[in-house]
Short mmCIF file of C-alpha atoms in Angstrom, two decimals:
data_model
loop_
_atom_site.label_atom_id
_atom_site.label_comp_id
_atom_site.label_asym_id
_atom_site.label_seq_id
_atom_site.Cartn_x
_atom_site.Cartn_y
_atom_site.Cartn_z
CA GLY A 1 2.88 31.47 4.02
CA GLU A 2 0.76 28.94 2.24
CA ASP A 3 -1.24 26.60 4.41
CA VAL A 4 -3.79 23.87 3.82
CA GLU A 5 -6.15 22.72 6.57
CA GLN A 6 -8.25 19.58 6.77
CA SER A 7 -10.24 17.82 9.43
CA LEU A 8 -8.35 14.78 10.67
CA PHE A 9 -10.98 12.07 10.80
CA LEU A 10 -14.22 11.07 9.13
CA SER A 11 -16.23 7.97 9.81
CA VAL A 12 -19.09 6.84 7.56
CA ARG A 13 -21.16 3.75 6.90
CA GLU A 14 -20.85 1.80 3.68
CA GLY A 15 -23.19 3.15 1.02
CA ASP A 16 -23.34 6.66 2.52
CA SER A 17 -21.72 9.70 0.94
CA SER A 18 -18.49 11.03 2.38
CA VAL A 19 -17.54 14.68 2.26
CA ILE A 20 -13.98 15.69 3.06
CA ASN A 21 -13.35 19.39 3.47
CA CYS A 22 -10.25 21.50 2.98
CA THR A 23 -9.37 25.16 3.27
CA TYR A 24 -6.33 26.81 1.74
CA THR A 25 -4.74 30.20 2.11
CA ASP A 26 -3.14 31.04 -1.21
CA SER A 27 -5.78 32.75 -3.33
CA SER A 28 -3.50 32.62 -6.35
CA SER A 29 -3.49 28.82 -6.43
CA THR A 30 -4.19 27.67 -9.96
CA TYR A 31 -4.65 23.97 -9.28
CA LEU A 32 -5.91 22.09 -6.25
CA TYR A 33 -5.52 18.38 -5.81
CA TRP A 34 -6.88 15.42 -3.94
CA TYR A 35 -4.60 12.47 -3.23
CA LYS A 36 -5.40 9.12 -1.63
CA GLN A 37 -3.00 7.11 0.49
CA GLU A 38 -3.86 3.54 1.33
CA PRO A 39 -2.11 1.82 4.24
CA GLY A 40 1.53 1.10 3.43
CA ALA A 41 1.29 2.66 -0.01
CA GLY A 42 2.35 5.82 -1.76
CA LEU A 43 0.09 8.67 -2.79
CA GLN A 44 -2.30 8.26 -5.66
CA LEU A 45 -3.70 11.28 -7.47
CA LEU A 46 -7.49 11.08 -7.37
CA THR A 47 -8.41 14.26 -9.15
CA TYR A 48 -7.52 17.90 -9.50
CA ILE A 49 -9.44 21.05 -10.28
CA PHE A 50 -8.39 24.21 -12.03
CA SER A 51 -9.19 27.38 -10.13
CA ASN A 52 -11.57 28.73 -12.77
CA MET A 53 -13.89 25.76 -12.20
CA ASP A 54 -16.53 25.43 -9.51
CA MET A 55 -17.08 21.73 -9.79
CA LYS A 56 -15.57 18.64 -11.31
CA GLN A 57 -17.16 15.20 -11.38
CA ASP A 58 -15.42 11.94 -12.06
CA GLN A 59 -17.50 8.82 -11.51
CA ARG A 60 -18.16 8.62 -7.75
CA LEU A 61 -16.02 11.64 -6.99
CA THR A 62 -17.25 15.23 -6.99
CA VAL A 63 -14.94 18.14 -6.24
CA LEU A 64 -16.44 21.48 -5.28
CA LEU A 65 -14.38 24.67 -5.20
CA ASN A 66 -15.48 27.86 -3.50
CA LYS A 67 -12.76 30.27 -4.47
CA LYS A 68 -14.22 33.16 -2.50
CA ASP A 69 -14.04 31.20 0.76
CA LYS A 70 -10.92 29.25 -0.33
CA HIS A 71 -12.77 26.03 0.40
CA LEU A 72 -12.40 22.75 -1.43
CA SER A 73 -14.39 19.60 -0.83
CA LEU A 74 -14.29 16.02 -2.07
CA ARG A 75 -17.49 14.06 -2.10
CA ILE A 76 -17.39 10.30 -2.51
CA ALA A 77 -20.75 8.84 -3.43
CA ASP A 78 -21.75 5.33 -2.32
CA THR A 79 -18.67 4.99 -0.12
CA GLN A 80 -17.19 1.50 -0.03
CA THR A 81 -14.88 -0.18 2.49
CA GLY A 82 -12.15 0.04 -0.14
CA ASP A 83 -12.36 3.82 0.11
CA SER A 84 -10.91 3.65 3.64
CA ALA A 85 -7.66 5.59 3.39
CA ILE A 86 -6.05 8.92 4.15
CA TYR A 87 -7.08 11.72 1.80
CA PHE A 88 -4.83 14.71 1.24
CA CYS A 89 -5.78 18.05 -0.15
CA ALA A 90 -2.92 19.96 -1.81
CA GLU A 91 -2.21 23.19 -3.61
CA ILE A 92 0.79 24.37 -5.58
CA ASN A 93 3.00 26.84 -3.77
CA GLN A 94 3.40 30.36 -5.12
CA ALA A 95 6.78 29.57 -6.67
CA GLY A 96 5.26 26.65 -8.55
CA THR A 97 7.91 24.29 -7.20
CA ALA A 98 6.10 22.19 -4.62
CA LEU A 99 2.78 20.84 -3.53
CA ILE A 100 1.62 22.08 -0.14
CA PHE A 101 -0.28 19.27 1.54
CA GLY A 102 -2.82 19.30 4.29
CA LYS A 103 -2.25 16.91 7.18
CA GLY A 104 -4.67 14.41 5.69
CA THR A 105 -8.15 13.18 6.59
CA THR A 106 -8.45 9.56 7.66
CA LEU A 107 -11.65 8.12 6.23
CA SER A 108 -12.98 5.07 8.00
CA VAL A 109 -15.80 3.15 6.32
CA SER A 110 -17.76 0.62 8.35
CA SER A 111 -19.96 -2.08 6.89
CA GLU B 1 4.45 0.42 -16.85
CA ALA B 2 4.93 4.02 -15.74
CA GLN B 3 6.39 4.04 -12.29
CA VAL B 4 8.60 5.63 -9.68
CA THR B 5 10.73 3.18 -7.75
CA GLN B 6 12.51 3.73 -4.47
CA ASN B 7 15.08 1.63 -2.68
CA PRO B 8 15.27 0.50 -0.04
CA ARG B 9 11.66 0.33 1.10
CA TYR B 10 12.65 -0.09 4.72
CA LEU B 11 15.87 0.86 6.46
CA ILE B 12 17.01 0.85 10.05
CA THR B 13 20.33 2.53 10.66
CA VAL B 14 22.34 4.23 13.37
CA THR B 15 23.17 7.86 13.96
CA GLY B 16 25.97 9.17 11.76
CA LYS B 17 26.12 6.33 9.24
CA LYS B 18 25.81 7.80 5.75
CA LEU B 19 23.02 6.42 3.62
CA THR B 20 21.45 6.96 0.22
CA VAL B 21 17.86 6.36 -0.80
CA THR B 22 17.54 5.89 -4.53
CA CYS B 23 14.68 7.09 -6.70
CA SER B 24 14.19 6.26 -10.34
CA GLN B 25 11.43 7.06 -12.82
CA ASN B 26 10.83 5.62 -16.28
CA MET B 27 8.61 8.37 -17.69
CA ASN B 28 11.26 10.84 -18.89
CA HIS B 29 9.95 13.42 -16.43
CA GLU B 30 11.84 16.66 -15.94
CA TYR B 31 10.56 17.41 -12.43
CA MET B 32 11.45 15.25 -9.44
CA SER B 33 11.01 15.88 -5.77
CA TRP B 34 11.51 14.38 -2.32
CA TYR B 35 9.00 14.66 0.52
CA ARG B 36 8.97 13.40 4.06
CA GLN B 37 5.79 12.39 5.83
CA ASP B 38 5.49 12.65 9.59
CA PRO B 39 2.45 12.03 11.79
CA GLY B 40 0.51 15.20 12.38
CA LEU B 41 2.63 17.16 9.92
CA GLY B 42 1.55 15.80 6.55
CA LEU B 43 4.05 15.83 3.68
CA ARG B 44 6.80 18.40 3.47
CA GLN B 45 9.13 18.94 0.56
CA ILE B 46 12.85 18.34 1.14
CA TYR B 47 14.41 19.06 -2.26
CA TYR B 48 13.28 19.27 -5.83
CA SER B 49 14.82 19.22 -9.27
CA MET B 50 13.46 20.89 -12.39
CA ASN B 51 15.86 19.04 -14.69
CA VAL B 52 19.29 17.44 -14.90
CA GLU B 53 21.86 19.31 -12.80
CA VAL B 54 19.15 21.69 -11.52
CA THR B 55 18.23 21.16 -7.86
CA ASP B 56 16.89 23.43 -5.14
CA LYS B 57 15.84 23.34 -1.52
CA GLY B 58 12.32 22.72 -0.41
CA ASP B 59 10.87 23.50 3.01
CA VAL B 60 12.95 21.11 5.12
CA PRO B 61 16.35 20.58 3.44
CA GLU B 62 18.58 20.55 6.54
CA GLY B 63 20.56 17.33 6.85
CA TYR B 64 19.88 16.17 3.30
CA LYS B 65 21.62 16.33 -0.05
CA VAL B 66 20.46 15.39 -3.54
CA SER B 67 21.94 15.07 -6.98
CA ARG B 68 20.49 14.92 -10.48
CA LYS B 69 23.15 13.62 -12.82
CA GLU B 70 20.68 11.75 -15.02
CA LYS B 71 17.10 12.54 -15.84
CA ARG B 72 15.71 9.30 -14.45
CA ASN B 73 17.48 9.25 -11.06
CA PHE B 74 17.21 11.54 -8.06
CA PRO B 75 18.94 10.04 -5.00
CA LEU B 76 18.47 11.42 -1.51
CA ILE B 77 21.62 11.42 0.60
CA LEU B 78 21.82 11.62 4.36
CA GLU B 79 25.47 12.30 5.15
CA SER B 80 25.10 11.95 8.92
CA PRO B 81 21.62 10.74 9.81
CA SER B 82 20.08 11.71 13.12
CA PRO B 83 17.02 10.33 14.96
CA ASN B 84 14.91 13.34 13.91
CA GLN B 85 15.24 12.12 10.34
CA THR B 86 13.26 9.02 11.19
CA SER B 87 10.36 9.36 8.78
CA LEU B 88 8.55 8.04 5.73
CA TYR B 89 10.12 9.39 2.55
CA PHE B 90 8.46 9.74 -0.83
CA CYS B 91 9.97 10.51 -4.20
CA ALA B 92 7.75 12.03 -6.88
CA SER B 93 8.08 12.92 -10.54
CA SER B 94 6.06 14.72 -13.17
CA THR B 95 6.45 16.63 -16.42
CA GLY B 96 5.84 19.83 -14.47
CA LEU B 97 3.61 20.69 -11.53
CA ALA B 98 0.62 22.75 -12.54
CA GLY B 99 -2.17 20.66 -13.96
CA THR B 100 -0.09 17.53 -14.28
CA THR B 101 -0.14 14.20 -12.53
CA GLN B 102 2.64 13.87 -10.02
CA TYR B 103 3.59 10.21 -9.63
CA PHE B 104 4.72 9.08 -6.21
CA GLY B 105 6.99 6.22 -5.32
CA PRO B 106 5.91 3.61 -2.76
CA GLY B 107 7.83 5.24 0.07
CA THR B 108 10.91 4.44 2.15
CA ARG B 109 10.46 4.00 5.87
CA LEU B 110 13.66 5.09 7.59
CA THR B 111 14.45 4.59 11.25
CA VAL B 112 17.57 6.20 12.70
CA LEU B 113 18.57 4.86 16.10
#
């Protein structure tokens, strides 16, 4: 079945770049997503990438997609303490009825 | 303001006492869905609805019911809650799934004693 894997923790210093990695199993996925969850809050869509793209940039965020290796990454430039949160990678399931989420990567930013 | 609201935000209850968590969206979205979030397991879909009167099971539907009588509302019903349903629940809505923004509610933290 579909599966999405992420590393669980990442710790960086303020001002550094953060790179959160994700692998997925369903090669037919058309869209891949990154969500952010701040403590006590719901999920906020950060960005998504269509499978025919290799890269998408949106301000401090850069998404890289390696479709051959089924690898997705989210790079946050100039990481700030306000970026501390849990980041979820997700893909649409084959039926197109649900998002399949990874377990989330907790990003901790120290000043 | 476009939003998904859930009520209650926090609930402590006892085993077997029926409860309903409400979800409402003001964006005229066709698609609505319920997820539960558990430590170490991420988010898993419980039920979804593609439109009014159209609902279907997700990955973990056991012990839950839903209804979609109106486009804006998608309540989650636990007829006889059990401790293994203690979790953080999220409702979400969107116009579809592929390439669209799925809006999440703020979450409902449920504890079943």
